[in-house]
Amino acid sequence: LFMALGVALLALLGLAFAAGGLLGFAAERFRVDADPIVDRIDALLPQTQCGQCGHPGCHPYAEAIAAGEAINHCVPGGQDTIDRLAALLA
């Protein structure tokens, strides 16, 4: 009984290491480097996730701004956010 349990445990352990190695490889192989300007724009937005800009959150709006969308759609951020975005993108 203990021998069968030991074999099963070793098999599961081996499977876990193999799966972990495969996931680690896939994470490195298929890594997508984010656009740093999107992260900088996103950091200036208020992160309220209100959707008043027409996007489901601040990060999608930051991506849209980086792609050329107007910077004045963030109602909660107000003029201060518009000014900071303009200074960043100038």
CSV table of N, CA, C and O in Angstrom, one decimal:
chain,number,residue,atom,x,y,z
A,1,LEU,N,0.8,-1.2,0.0
A,1,LEU,CA,0.0,0.0,0.0
A,1,LEU,C,0.9,1.2,0.0
A,1,LEU,O,0.6,2.2,-0.8
A,2,PHE,N,1.9,1.3,0.9
A,2,PHE,CA,2.8,2.5,0.9
A,2,PHE,C,3.6,2.6,-0.3
A,2,PHE,O,3.9,3.7,-0.8
A,3,MET,N,3.9,1.5,-0.9
A,3,MET,CA,4.7,1.5,-2.2
A,3,MET,C,3.9,2.1,-3.3
A,3,MET,O,4.4,2.9,-4.1
A,4,ALA,N,2.7,1.7,-3.4
A,4,ALA,CA,1.8,2.3,-4.5
A,4,ALA,C,1.5,3.7,-4.2
A,4,ALA,O,1.5,4.5,-5.2
A,5,LEU,N,1.4,4.1,-3.0
A,5,LEU,CA,1.2,5.5,-2.7
A,5,LEU,C,2.5,6.4,-3.0
A,5,LEU,O,2.4,7.5,-3.5
A,6,GLY,N,3.6,5.8,-2.8
A,6,GLY,CA,4.9,6.5,-3.1
A,6,GLY,C,5.0,6.6,-4.6
A,6,GLY,O,5.5,7.7,-5.1
A,7,VAL,N,4.7,5.6,-5.3
A,7,VAL,CA,4.8,5.7,-6.8
A,7,VAL,C,3.8,6.7,-7.3
A,7,VAL,O,4.2,7.6,-8.2
A,8,ALA,N,2.6,6.7,-6.8
A,8,ALA,CA,1.6,7.7,-7.3
A,8,ALA,C,2.0,9.1,-6.9
A,8,ALA,O,1.9,10.1,-7.7
A,9,LEU,N,2.6,9.3,-5.7
A,9,LEU,CA,3.1,10.6,-5.3
A,9,LEU,C,4.2,11.1,-6.2
A,9,LEU,O,4.3,12.3,-6.6
A,10,LEU,N,5.1,10.2,-6.5
A,10,LEU,CA,6.3,10.6,-7.4
A,10,LEU,C,5.8,10.9,-8.8
A,10,LEU,O,6.3,11.8,-9.5
A,11,ALA,N,4.8,10.2,-9.3
A,11,ALA,CA,4.2,10.4,-10.6
A,11,ALA,C,3.5,11.8,-10.6
A,11,ALA,O,3.7,12.6,-11.6
A,12,LEU,N,2.8,12.1,-9.6
A,12,LEU,CA,2.1,13.5,-9.5
A,12,LEU,C,3.2,14.6,-9.4
A,12,LEU,O,3.0,15.6,-10.0
A,13,LEU,N,4.2,14.3,-8.7
A,13,LEU,CA,5.3,15.3,-8.5
A,13,LEU,C,6.0,15.6,-9.8
A,13,LEU,O,6.2,16.7,-10.2
A,14,GLY,N,6.3,14.5,-10.5
A,14,GLY,CA,6.9,14.6,-11.9
A,14,GLY,C,6.0,15.4,-12.8
A,14,GLY,O,6.5,16.2,-13.6
A,15,LEU,N,4.7,15.1,-12.8
A,15,LEU,CA,3.8,15.8,-13.7
A,15,LEU,C,3.7,17.3,-13.3
A,15,LEU,O,3.6,18.1,-14.2
A,16,ALA,N,3.7,17.6,-12.1
A,16,ALA,CA,3.7,19.0,-11.6
A,16,ALA,C,4.9,19.7,-12.1
A,16,ALA,O,4.8,20.9,-12.6
A,17,PHE,N,6.1,19.1,-12.0
A,17,PHE,CA,7.3,19.8,-12.4
A,17,PHE,C,7.3,19.9,-13.9
A,17,PHE,O,7.7,21.0,-14.4
A,18,ALA,N,6.8,18.9,-14.6
A,18,ALA,CA,6.8,19.0,-16.1
A,18,ALA,C,5.8,20.2,-16.5
A,18,ALA,O,6.1,21.0,-17.4
A,19,ALA,N,4.6,20.2,-15.9
A,19,ALA,CA,3.7,21.3,-16.2
A,19,ALA,C,4.2,22.6,-15.9
A,19,ALA,O,4.1,23.6,-16.6
A,20,GLY,N,4.9,22.7,-14.7
A,20,GLY,CA,5.5,24.0,-14.3
A,20,GLY,C,6.6,24.5,-15.3
A,20,GLY,O,6.6,25.6,-15.7
A,21,GLY,N,7.4,23.5,-15.7
A,21,GLY,CA,8.4,23.9,-16.7
A,21,GLY,C,7.8,24.3,-18.0
A,21,GLY,O,8.3,25.3,-18.7
A,22,LEU,N,6.8,23.6,-18.5
A,22,LEU,CA,6.1,24.0,-19.7
A,22,LEU,C,5.5,25.4,-19.6
A,22,LEU,O,5.6,26.2,-20.5
A,23,LEU,N,4.8,25.6,-18.5
A,23,LEU,CA,4.2,27.0,-18.3
A,23,LEU,C,5.3,28.1,-18.3
A,23,LEU,O,5.1,29.2,-18.8
A,24,GLY,N,6.4,27.8,-17.6
A,24,GLY,CA,7.5,28.8,-17.5
A,24,GLY,C,8.1,29.0,-18.9
A,24,GLY,O,8.3,30.2,-19.3
A,25,PHE,N,8.3,28.0,-19.7
A,25,PHE,CA,8.8,28.1,-21.1
A,25,PHE,C,7.8,29.0,-21.9
A,25,PHE,O,8.2,29.9,-22.6
A,26,ALA,N,6.5,28.6,-21.8
A,26,ALA,CA,5.5,29.3,-22.6
A,26,ALA,C,5.4,30.8,-22.2
A,26,ALA,O,5.2,31.7,-23.1
A,27,ALA,N,5.6,31.1,-20.9
A,27,ALA,CA,5.5,32.5,-20.5
A,27,ALA,C,6.6,33.3,-21.1
A,27,ALA,O,6.5,34.5,-21.4
A,28,GLU,N,7.8,32.7,-21.1
A,28,GLU,CA,9.0,33.4,-21.7
A,28,GLU,C,8.9,33.5,-23.3
A,28,GLU,O,9.2,34.5,-23.9
A,29,ARG,N,8.5,32.4,-23.9
A,29,ARG,CA,8.4,32.3,-25.3
A,29,ARG,C,7.4,33.2,-25.9
A,29,ARG,O,7.6,33.8,-27.0
A,30,PHE,N,6.2,33.3,-25.3
A,30,PHE,CA,5.1,34.1,-25.8
A,30,PHE,C,4.9,35.4,-25.1
A,30,PHE,O,3.8,36.0,-25.2
A,31,ARG,N,5.9,35.9,-24.4
A,31,ARG,CA,5.8,37.2,-23.7
A,31,ARG,C,5.5,38.3,-24.7
A,31,ARG,O,6.1,38.4,-25.7
A,32,VAL,N,4.6,39.2,-24.3
A,32,VAL,CA,4.3,40.4,-25.1
A,32,VAL,C,4.8,41.6,-24.3
A,32,VAL,O,4.3,41.8,-23.2
A,33,ASP,N,5.7,42.4,-24.8
A,33,ASP,CA,6.2,43.5,-24.1
A,33,ASP,C,5.2,44.7,-24.4
A,33,ASP,O,4.8,45.0,-25.5
A,34,ALA,N,4.7,45.3,-23.3
A,34,ALA,CA,3.7,46.3,-23.3
A,34,ALA,C,4.4,47.6,-23.8
A,34,ALA,O,5.6,47.8,-23.7
A,35,ASP,N,3.6,48.5,-24.4
A,35,ASP,CA,4.0,49.8,-24.9
A,35,ASP,C,4.2,50.7,-23.6
A,35,ASP,O,3.2,50.9,-22.9
A,36,PRO,N,5.4,51.2,-23.4
A,36,PRO,CA,5.6,51.9,-22.1
A,36,PRO,C,4.8,53.2,-22.1
A,36,PRO,O,4.5,53.7,-21.0
A,37,ILE,N,4.5,53.8,-23.3
A,37,ILE,CA,3.7,55.1,-23.2
A,37,ILE,C,2.3,54.8,-22.7
A,37,ILE,O,1.7,55.6,-22.1
A,38,VAL,N,1.8,53.6,-23.0
A,38,VAL,CA,0.4,53.3,-22.5
A,38,VAL,C,0.4,53.2,-21.0
A,38,VAL,O,-0.5,53.7,-20.4
A,39,ASP,N,1.5,52.6,-20.4
A,39,ASP,CA,1.6,52.6,-19.0
A,39,ASP,C,1.7,54.0,-18.4
A,39,ASP,O,1.1,54.2,-17.3
A,40,ARG,N,2.5,54.8,-19.0
A,40,ARG,CA,2.6,56.2,-18.5
A,40,ARG,C,1.3,57.0,-18.6
A,40,ARG,O,1.0,57.7,-17.7
A,41,ILE,N,0.6,56.8,-19.7
A,41,ILE,CA,-0.7,57.5,-19.9
A,41,ILE,C,-1.7,56.9,-18.8
A,41,ILE,O,-2.4,57.7,-18.1
A,42,ASP,N,-1.7,55.6,-18.6
A,42,ASP,CA,-2.6,55.0,-17.7
A,42,ASP,C,-2.3,55.5,-16.3
A,42,ASP,O,-3.3,55.7,-15.5
A,43,ALA,N,-1.1,55.7,-15.9
A,43,ALA,CA,-0.7,56.2,-14.6
A,43,ALA,C,-1.3,57.6,-14.3
A,43,ALA,O,-1.5,58.0,-13.2
A,44,LEU,N,-1.5,58.4,-15.4
A,44,LEU,CA,-2.0,59.7,-15.2
A,44,LEU,C,-3.6,59.7,-15.1
A,44,LEU,O,-4.1,60.7,-14.6
A,45,LEU,N,-4.2,58.7,-15.5
A,45,LEU,CA,-5.7,58.6,-15.5
A,45,LEU,C,-6.1,58.3,-14.1
A,45,LEU,O,-5.4,57.6,-13.3
A,46,PRO,N,-7.4,58.7,-13.7
A,46,PRO,CA,-7.8,58.6,-12.3
A,46,PRO,C,-8.2,57.1,-11.8
A,46,PRO,O,-8.4,56.9,-10.6
A,47,GLN,N,-8.2,56.2,-12.7
A,47,GLN,CA,-8.5,54.8,-12.4
A,47,GLN,C,-9.9,54.6,-11.7
A,47,GLN,O,-10.0,53.8,-10.8
A,48,THR,N,-10.9,55.3,-12.1
A,48,THR,CA,-12.2,55.2,-11.5
A,48,THR,C,-13.0,54.1,-12.3
A,48,THR,O,-14.0,53.7,-11.7
A,49,GLN,N,-12.6,53.7,-13.4
A,49,GLN,CA,-13.3,52.6,-14.2
A,49,GLN,C,-14.8,53.0,-14.4
A,49,GLN,O,-15.7,52.2,-14.4
A,50,CYS,N,-15.1,54.3,-14.7
A,50,CYS,CA,-16.4,54.8,-14.8
A,50,CYS,C,-17.0,54.5,-16.2
A,50,CYS,O,-18.2,54.4,-16.3
A,51,GLY,N,-16.2,54.5,-17.2
A,51,GLY,CA,-16.7,54.3,-18.5
A,51,GLY,C,-17.2,55.5,-19.2
A,51,GLY,O,-17.7,55.5,-20.3
A,52,GLN,N,-17.1,56.7,-18.6
A,52,GLN,CA,-17.6,57.9,-19.2
A,52,GLN,C,-16.8,58.4,-20.4
A,52,GLN,O,-17.3,59.2,-21.2
A,53,CYS,N,-15.6,57.8,-20.6
A,53,CYS,CA,-14.8,58.1,-21.8
A,53,CYS,C,-15.2,57.3,-23.0
A,53,CYS,O,-14.7,57.5,-24.1
A,54,GLY,N,-16.1,56.3,-22.8
A,54,GLY,CA,-16.5,55.4,-23.8
A,54,GLY,C,-15.7,54.1,-23.9
A,54,GLY,O,-15.9,53.3,-24.8
A,55,HIS,N,-14.8,53.9,-22.9
A,55,HIS,CA,-14.0,52.7,-22.8
A,55,HIS,C,-14.4,52.0,-21.5
A,55,HIS,O,-14.8,52.6,-20.5
A,56,PRO,N,-14.1,50.7,-21.4
A,56,PRO,CA,-14.5,50.0,-20.2
A,56,PRO,C,-13.6,50.2,-19.0
A,56,PRO,O,-13.9,49.7,-17.9
A,57,GLY,N,-12.5,51.0,-19.2
A,57,GLY,CA,-11.6,51.3,-18.1
A,57,GLY,C,-10.5,52.2,-18.5
A,57,GLY,O,-10.4,52.6,-19.7
A,58,CYS,N,-9.7,52.6,-17.6
A,58,CYS,CA,-8.6,53.5,-17.9
A,58,CYS,C,-7.5,53.0,-18.8
A,58,CYS,O,-7.0,53.7,-19.6
A,59,HIS,N,-7.2,51.7,-18.6
A,59,HIS,CA,-6.2,51.1,-19.5
A,59,HIS,C,-6.6,51.1,-20.9
A,59,HIS,O,-5.8,51.4,-21.8
A,60,PRO,N,-7.8,50.6,-21.2
A,60,PRO,CA,-8.2,50.6,-22.6
A,60,PRO,C,-8.2,52.1,-23.2
A,60,PRO,O,-7.9,52.3,-24.4
A,61,TYR,N,-8.6,53.0,-22.4
A,61,TYR,CA,-8.6,54.4,-22.8
A,61,TYR,C,-7.2,54.9,-23.1
A,61,TYR,O,-6.9,55.6,-24.0
A,62,ALA,N,-6.2,54.5,-22.2
A,62,ALA,CA,-4.8,54.8,-22.4
A,62,ALA,C,-4.3,54.2,-23.7
A,62,ALA,O,-3.6,54.9,-24.4
A,63,GLU,N,-4.7,53.0,-24.0
A,63,GLU,CA,-4.3,52.4,-25.3
A,63,GLU,C,-4.9,53.2,-26.5
A,63,GLU,O,-4.2,53.4,-27.5
A,64,ALA,N,-6.1,53.7,-26.3
A,64,ALA,CA,-6.7,54.5,-27.4
A,64,ALA,C,-6.0,55.8,-27.6
A,64,ALA,O,-5.8,56.3,-28.7
A,65,ILE,N,-5.6,56.4,-26.5
A,65,ILE,CA,-4.9,57.7,-26.5
A,65,ILE,C,-3.6,57.5,-27.2
A,65,ILE,O,-3.2,58.3,-28.1
A,66,ALA,N,-2.9,56.4,-26.9
A,66,ALA,CA,-1.6,56.1,-27.5
A,66,ALA,C,-1.8,55.9,-29.0
A,66,ALA,O,-0.9,56.2,-29.8
A,67,ALA,N,-3.0,55.4,-29.4
A,67,ALA,CA,-3.2,55.2,-30.8
A,67,ALA,C,-3.8,56.4,-31.5
A,67,ALA,O,-4.0,56.4,-32.7
A,68,GLY,N,-3.9,57.5,-30.8
A,68,GLY,CA,-4.3,58.8,-31.4
A,68,GLY,C,-5.7,59.3,-31.0
A,68,GLY,O,-6.1,60.4,-31.5
A,69,GLU,N,-6.4,58.7,-30.1
A,69,GLU,CA,-7.7,59.2,-29.7
A,69,GLU,C,-7.5,60.5,-28.9
A,69,GLU,O,-6.4,60.7,-28.2
A,70,ALA,N,-8.5,61.4,-28.8
A,70,ALA,CA,-8.4,62.6,-28.1
A,70,ALA,C,-8.2,62.4,-26.6
A,70,ALA,O,-8.6,61.4,-26.0
A,71,ILE,N,-7.5,63.3,-26.0
A,71,ILE,CA,-7.2,63.2,-24.6
A,71,ILE,C,-8.2,63.8,-23.6
A,71,ILE,O,-8.0,63.8,-22.4
A,72,ASN,N,-9.3,64.4,-24.2
A,72,ASN,CA,-10.2,65.1,-23.4
A,72,ASN,C,-11.5,64.3,-23.1
A,72,ASN,O,-12.6,65.0,-22.8
A,73,HIS,N,-11.5,63.0,-23.1
A,73,HIS,CA,-12.7,62.3,-22.8
A,73,HIS,C,-12.9,61.8,-21.4
A,73,HIS,O,-13.9,61.2,-21.0
A,74,CYS,N,-11.9,62.1,-20.5
A,74,CYS,CA,-11.9,61.6,-19.1
A,74,CYS,C,-12.6,62.6,-18.3
A,74,CYS,O,-12.0,63.6,-17.8
A,75,VAL,N,-13.9,62.5,-18.0
A,75,VAL,CA,-14.6,63.4,-17.2
A,75,VAL,C,-14.2,63.5,-15.8
A,75,VAL,O,-13.9,64.6,-15.2
A,76,PRO,N,-13.9,62.3,-15.1
A,76,PRO,CA,-13.5,62.4,-13.7
A,76,PRO,C,-12.1,63.1,-13.5
A,76,PRO,O,-11.8,63.7,-12.5
A,77,GLY,N,-11.3,62.9,-14.5
A,77,GLY,CA,-9.9,63.5,-14.4
A,77,GLY,C,-9.9,65.0,-14.6
A,77,GLY,O,-9.0,65.7,-14.1
A,78,GLY,N,-10.9,65.5,-15.3
A,78,GLY,CA,-11.0,67.0,-15.5
A,78,GLY,C,-9.8,67.6,-16.3
A,78,GLY,O,-9.0,66.9,-16.9
A,79,GLN,N,-9.8,68.9,-16.2
A,79,GLN,CA,-8.7,69.7,-16.9
A,79,GLN,C,-7.3,69.3,-16.4
A,79,GLN,O,-6.4,69.3,-17.2
A,80,ASP,N,-7.2,69.0,-15.2
A,80,ASP,CA,-5.8,68.7,-14.6
A,80,ASP,C,-5.3,67.4,-15.4
A,80,ASP,O,-4.1,67.4,-15.8
A,81,THR,N,-6.1,66.4,-15.6
A,81,THR,CA,-5.7,65.2,-16.3
A,81,THR,C,-5.4,65.6,-17.7
A,81,THR,O,-4.4,65.1,-18.3
A,82,ILE,N,-6.2,66.4,-18.4
A,82,ILE,CA,-6.0,66.8,-19.8
A,82,ILE,C,-4.6,67.5,-19.9
A,82,ILE,O,-3.8,67.2,-20.8
A,83,ASP,N,-4.3,68.4,-18.9
A,83,ASP,CA,-3.1,69.1,-19.0
A,83,ASP,C,-1.9,68.2,-18.8
A,83,ASP,O,-0.9,68.3,-19.5
A,84,ARG,N,-2.0,67.2,-17.9
A,84,ARG,CA,-0.9,66.3,-17.7
A,84,ARG,C,-0.7,65.4,-18.8
A,84,ARG,O,0.5,65.1,-19.2
A,85,LEU,N,-1.8,65.0,-19.5
A,85,LEU,CA,-1.6,64.1,-20.7
A,85,LEU,C,-1.0,64.9,-21.8
A,85,LEU,O,-0.2,64.4,-22.5
A,86,ALA,N,-1.4,66.2,-22.0
A,86,ALA,CA,-0.9,67.0,-23.0
A,86,ALA,C,0.6,67.2,-22.8
A,86,ALA,O,1.4,67.2,-23.8
A,87,ALA,N,1.0,67.4,-21.6
A,87,ALA,CA,2.5,67.6,-21.3
A,87,ALA,C,3.2,66.3,-21.6
A,87,ALA,O,4.4,66.4,-22.2
A,88,LEU,N,2.7,65.2,-21.3
A,88,LEU,CA,3.3,63.9,-21.5
A,88,LEU,C,3.5,63.6,-23.0
A,88,LEU,O,4.5,63.2,-23.5
A,89,LEU,N,2.4,64.0,-23.8
A,89,LEU,CA,2.4,63.6,-25.2
A,89,LEU,C,3.0,64.7,-26.1
A,89,LEU,O,3.1,64.5,-27.3
A,90,ALA,N,3.4,65.8,-25.5
A,90,ALA,CA,4.0,66.9,-26.3
A,90,ALA,C,5.3,66.6,-26.8
A,90,ALA,O,6.1,65.8,-26.4
